[in-house]
Coordinates of N, CA, C and O in Angstrom, one line a residue:
X954 N -16.5 33.7 -1.6 CA -15.3 33.6 -1.9 C -15.2 32.9 -0.4 O -15.1 33.6 0.7
X955 N -14.0 31.9 -0.3 CA -13.4 31.7 0.7 C -11.4 32.0 0.9 O -11.2 31.7 0.1
X956 N -11.6 33.1 1.7 CA -10.6 33.6 2.3 C -9.9 32.7 3.5 O -11.4 34.0 4.5
X957 N -9.8 32.0 4.1 CA -9.2 31.9 5.6 C -9.3 32.8 6.6 O -7.7 33.4 5.9
X958 N -10.5 32.7 7.4 CA -11.3 32.1 7.8 C -12.5 32.1 7.5 O -13.6 32.0 8.0
X959 N -12.7 32.9 6.5 CA -13.7 34.0 5.9 C -14.2 33.7 4.3 O -14.1 32.9 4.0
X960 N -15.9 33.7 4.7 CA -17.0 33.6 3.6 C -16.8 34.5 3.1 O -17.8 35.2 3.7
X961 N -16.8 35.6 1.8 CA -17.1 36.5 1.6 C -17.7 36.3 0.4 O -18.4 35.6 -0.5
X962 N -19.1 37.3 0.8 CA -19.9 37.4 -0.7 C -20.8 38.6 -0.6 O -20.7 39.9 0.0
X963 N -20.9 38.7 -2.3 CA -21.4 39.6 -3.0 C -22.2 40.8 -1.7 O -22.8 41.5 -1.7
X964 N -23.6 40.2 -1.1 CA -25.0 40.5 -1.9 C -25.2 39.6 -0.2 O -24.9 38.2 0.8
X965 N -26.1 39.6 1.1 CA -26.3 39.2 2.3 C -27.3 38.1 1.6 O -27.5 37.1 2.1
X966 N -28.1 37.9 0.4 CA -29.3 37.2 -0.7 C -29.0 35.8 -0.2 O -28.6 34.7 -0.3
X967 N -27.0 35.8 -0.6 CA -26.7 34.5 -1.3 C -25.9 33.6 0.4 O -26.1 32.8 0.8
X968 N -26.0 34.4 1.3 CA -25.8 34.5 3.6 C -26.6 32.8 3.0 O -25.8 31.5 4.1
X969 N -27.8 32.6 2.5 CA -28.9 31.6 2.7 C -28.9 30.9 1.4 O -28.9 29.5 1.7
X970 N -27.3 30.6 0.5 CA -27.7 29.7 -0.5 C -26.7 28.1 0.4 O -25.4 28.8 -0.4
X971 N -27.1 27.6 0.2 CA -26.6 26.6 1.3 C -25.4 25.7 0.7 O -24.4 25.8 0.7
X972 N -26.4 25.8 -0.7 CA -24.5 25.4 -2.3 C -23.4 26.0 -2.5 O -22.2 25.6 -1.8
X973 N -24.4 27.5 -2.7 CA -23.2 27.8 -2.0 C -21.9 27.8 -1.1 O -20.5 28.1 -1.2
X974 N -22.2 28.3 0.2 CA -21.8 27.9 1.0 C -21.4 26.4 1.2 O -19.9 26.4 2.4
X975 N -22.0 25.1 1.4 CA -21.2 24.2 1.4 C -19.5 23.8 0.0 O -18.5 24.2 0.4
X976 N -19.6 25.2 -1.1 CA -18.2 24.8 -2.2 C -17.8 26.0 -1.5 O -16.6 25.0 -1.2
X977 N -18.2 26.6 -0.4 CA -16.8 27.3 0.1 C -16.1 27.1 1.2 O -15.2 27.0 1.6
X978 N -16.7 26.1 2.2 CA -17.1 25.4 3.2 C -15.9 24.7 2.6 O -14.7 24.3 3.3
X979 N -15.8 24.1 1.3 CA -14.6 22.3 0.9 C -13.5 24.1 0.8 O -12.8 23.3 0.9
X980 N -13.4 24.9 0.5 CA -12.6 25.1 0.0 C -11.9 26.1 1.6 O -10.1 25.9 1.9
X981 N -12.4 26.3 2.2 CA -11.6 26.4 3.6 C -11.0 24.3 3.4 O -10.0 25.3 5.2
X982 N -12.0 23.4 3.6 CA -11.3 22.8 4.7 C -9.9 22.3 3.8 O -9.1 22.0 3.3
X983 N -9.9 22.8 2.3 CA -8.5 22.6 1.6 C -7.4 23.4 2.0 O -6.7 23.0 2.2
X984 N -8.2 25.0 2.0 CA -7.2 25.8 2.7 C -6.1 25.4 3.3 O -5.2 25.2 4.0
X985 N -7.4 24.5 4.7 CA -6.5 24.2 6.2 C -5.6 22.8 6.2 O -4.5 23.7 7.0
X986 N -6.6 22.0 4.8 CA -5.9 21.1 5.0 C -3.6 21.2 3.9 O -3.1 20.5 4.2
X987 N -4.0 22.3 4.0 CA -2.5 22.8 3.1 C -1.9 24.3 3.7 O -1.4 24.5 3.8
X988 N -2.1 23.6 4.9 CA -1.6 26.1 5.8 C -1.7 26.9 5.5 O -1.0 28.3 5.5
X989 N -3.1 26.8 4.0 CA -3.8 28.8 3.3 C -2.2 28.6 2.7 O -3.1 28.9 1.8
X990 N -1.1 29.2 2.6 CA -0.8 29.9 1.9 C -0.4 28.7 0.6 O -0.4 29.2 0.1
X991 N 0.0 27.3 1.3 CA 0.4 27.0 0.2 C -1.0 26.5 -0.7 O -0.6 26.7 -2.6
X992 N -1.7 26.0 -0.1 CA -3.3 26.4 -0.2 C -3.5 27.0 -2.0 O -3.9 27.4 -3.1
X993 N -2.9 28.6 -1.8 CA -2.9 29.3 -2.9 C -1.7 29.8 -3.8 O -2.3 30.2 -5.6
X994 N -0.8 29.7 -3.7 CA 0.3 28.7 -4.5 C 0.3 27.5 -5.0 O 0.0 28.3 -6.6
X995 N -0.7 26.5 -4.7 CA -1.2 25.5 -5.8 C -2.0 26.1 -6.5 O -2.2 25.2 -7.8
X996 N -3.4 26.7 -6.1 CA -4.3 27.1 -7.0 C -4.0 27.2 -7.8 O -4.5 28.1 -8.7
X997 N -3.1 29.2 -7.7 CA -2.6 29.8 -8.8 C -2.0 28.6 -9.4 O -2.1 29.6 -11.0
X998 N -0.6 27.7 -9.0 CA -0.1 27.3 -10.2 C -1.1 26.0 -11.3 O -0.8 25.8 -12.1
X999 N -2.3 25.7 -10.4 CA -2.6 24.6 -11.1 C -4.1 25.5 -12.5 O -3.7 25.9 -13.7
X1000 N -3.7 26.6 -11.5 CA -4.5 27.5 -12.3 C -4.1 27.7 -14.1 O -4.7 28.7 -15.6
X1001 N -2.5 28.1 -13.6 CA -1.6 29.3 -14.8 C -1.2 27.9 -15.6 O -1.7 28.3 -17.3
X1002 N -1.7 27.1 -15.4 CA -1.1 25.5 -15.6 C -2.6 25.0 -16.6 O -2.3 25.9 -18.2
X1003 N -3.5 25.3 -16.2 CA -4.5 25.2 -17.6 C -4.7 26.2 -17.8 O -5.2 26.6 -19.5
X1004 N -4.8 27.9 -18.0 CA -4.5 29.0 -19.0 C -3.8 28.5 -19.7 O -4.1 28.2 -21.0
X1005 N -2.6 28.1 -20.4 CA -2.2 27.7 -20.6 C -2.0 26.8 -21.6 O -2.0 26.1 -23.0
X1006 N -2.5 25.3 -20.8 CA -3.1 24.2 -21.9 C -4.8 24.6 -22.4 O -5.0 23.6 -23.5
X1007 N -5.3 26.0 -21.8 CA -6.7 25.5 -23.1 C -7.1 27.0 -23.3 O -8.6 26.9 -23.6
X1008 N -5.9 28.3 -22.6 CA -6.3 29.2 -22.9 C -7.9 30.2 -23.6 O -8.3 30.7 -23.4
X1009 N -8.5 29.1 -22.2 CA -10.0 29.9 -21.5 C -10.4 30.3 -20.1 O -9.3 29.2 -19.4
X1010 N -10.5 30.8 -19.6 CA -9.9 31.3 -17.6 C -12.0 30.5 -17.4 O -10.7 29.9 -16.9
X1011 N -13.3 31.0 -17.8 CA -13.9 29.4 -17.9 C -13.4 28.5 -17.4 O -12.8 27.3 -17.2
X1012 N -12.3 27.9 -19.4 CA -12.2 26.2 -18.2 C -11.0 25.7 -17.8 O -11.3 25.3 -17.3
X1013 N -10.1 27.2 -17.9 CA -9.7 27.3 -17.1 C -9.6 26.6 -15.1 O -9.1 26.3 -14.5
X1014 N -10.9 27.8 -14.6 CA -11.1 28.1 -13.6 C -11.2 26.4 -13.2 O -11.5 26.1 -12.2
X1015 N -12.6 25.6 -14.5 CA -13.3 25.4 -13.7 C -13.2 24.0 -13.8 O -12.9 23.1 -13.3
X1016 N -11.3 23.8 -14.2 CA -10.5 22.6 -15.1 C -9.2 23.0 -12.9 O -8.8 21.7 -12.7
X1017 N -9.9 24.1 -12.7 CA -8.3 23.2 -11.3 C -9.0 22.9 -10.1 O -10.6 22.1 -10.5
X1018 N -7.7 21.6 -9.4 CA -8.7 20.4 -9.0 C -9.1 21.2 -7.7 O -9.7 20.9 -6.8
X1019 N -8.7 22.0 -7.1 CA -9.4 21.9 -5.7 C -10.8 22.4 -6.8 O -12.5 22.9 -5.8
X1020 N -10.9 23.3 -7.5 CA -12.6 23.5 -7.7 C -13.4 22.0 -8.3 O -14.6 22.5 -8.3
X1021 N -13.0 21.2 -9.0 CA -13.3 20.0 -9.0 C -13.7 19.8 -7.7 O -15.3 19.0 -8.7
X1022 N -12.9 19.8 -6.9 CA -14.2 18.5 -5.5 C -14.7 19.6 -5.3 O -16.7 18.7 -5.0
X1023 N -14.9 21.3 -5.3 CA -16.6 21.8 -4.8 C -17.7 21.7 -5.4 O -18.2 21.8 -5.0
X1024 N -17.5 21.6 -6.8 CA -18.4 22.2 -7.8 C -18.8 20.0 -8.2 O -20.4 19.8 -7.6
X1025 N -17.9 19.6 -7.3 CA -18.6 17.4 -7.3 C -19.5 17.9 -5.3 O -20.2 16.6 -6.5
X1026 N -19.6 18.3 -5.2 CA -19.5 18.2 -3.9 C -21.2 18.4 -3.4 O -21.2 18.9 -2.3
X1027 N -20.4 20.2 -4.0 CA -22.0 21.2 -3.7 C -23.4 21.1 -2.8 O -23.3 21.8 -2.5
X1028 N -23.0 19.6 -3.8 CA -24.9 19.7 -4.1 C -24.9 18.8 -2.5 O -26.2 18.3 -2.4
X1029 N -24.1 18.0 -2.0 CA -23.5 16.8 -1.2 C -23.8 17.5 0.0 O -23.3 17.7 0.8
X1030 N -25.5 16.8 1.0 CA -25.9 17.9 1.8 C -25.1 17.0 2.8 O -24.4 18.1 4.2
X1031 N -24.4 15.8 3.1 CA -23.8 15.6 3.7 C -21.5 15.0 3.8 O -21.3 14.0 4.6
X1032 N -21.6 16.0 2.6 CA -19.7 15.4 2.5 C -18.8 16.0 2.7 O -18.0 15.3 3.4
X1033 N -19.6 17.3 3.6 CA -18.9 18.0 4.8 C -18.6 16.4 5.6 O -17.0 16.9 6.7
X1034 N -18.8 16.4 6.0 CA -19.3 15.5 7.9 C -18.5 14.0 7.5 O -17.2 12.8 8.2
X1035 N -18.5 13.3 5.8 CA -17.5 12.6 5.8 C -16.5 12.9 4.3 O -16.1 12.2 4.3
X1036 N -16.0 13.9 4.0 CA -15.2 14.1 3.5 C -14.0 13.9 4.2 O -13.5 14.1 5.4
X1037 N -12.9 13.6 3.2 CA -11.1 12.3 4.2 C -10.0 13.7 3.4 O -11.0 14.5 2.8
X1038 N -10.0 13.2 4.5 CA -8.9 14.6 5.0 C -7.9 14.9 3.1 O -7.5 13.5 2.8
X1039 N -7.4 15.6 2.6 CA -7.0 15.7 1.3 C -7.7 14.6 0.2 O -7.7 15.2 -0.3
X1040 N -10.0 15.5 0.1 CA -9.9 14.4 -0.7 C -9.6 15.0 -2.0 O -10.3 15.1 -2.7
X1041 N -9.7 16.3 -2.0 CA -9.3 17.5 -3.4 C -8.0 16.0 -4.8 O -7.8 16.2 -6.0
X1042 N -7.3 15.2 -4.3 CA -6.5 15.0 -4.4 C -6.9 14.0 -5.3 O -6.8 12.8 -5.7
X1043 N -8.6 13.4 -4.8 CA -8.8 12.2 -5.6 C -9.5 12.9 -7.6 O -9.5 12.2 -8.5
X1044 N -8.8 13.6 -7.4 CA -9.9 14.9 -8.5 C -8.2 15.6 -9.8 O -8.0 15.7 -10.8
X1045 N -7.0 15.3 -8.6 CA -6.5 15.0 -9.6 C -6.1 14.0 -11.1 O -6.3 12.8 -10.3
X1046 N -5.4 15.1 -11.8 CA -5.9 14.0 -13.1 C -3.8 14.0 -13.6 O -3.6 14.7 -13.5

């Protein structure tokens, strides 16, 4: 879990999971771009709208615009270097 400026992990083994760390680092970039507090507000609003839409936690979570960007690029080693400012906007439907 990314809570600016930290990445919180369940156990030490996950510290070496580069895919997870990249996913959470994408969230840190999103948080920073939105000056932290607005990120959490938009994240929650997006989740609540998705819950009304899907009535399913997993679907609602996976369709959050910030999660869509992070999951789409968590395997891309070069994404953080070439990521454009507000890159998550490409995932707004």
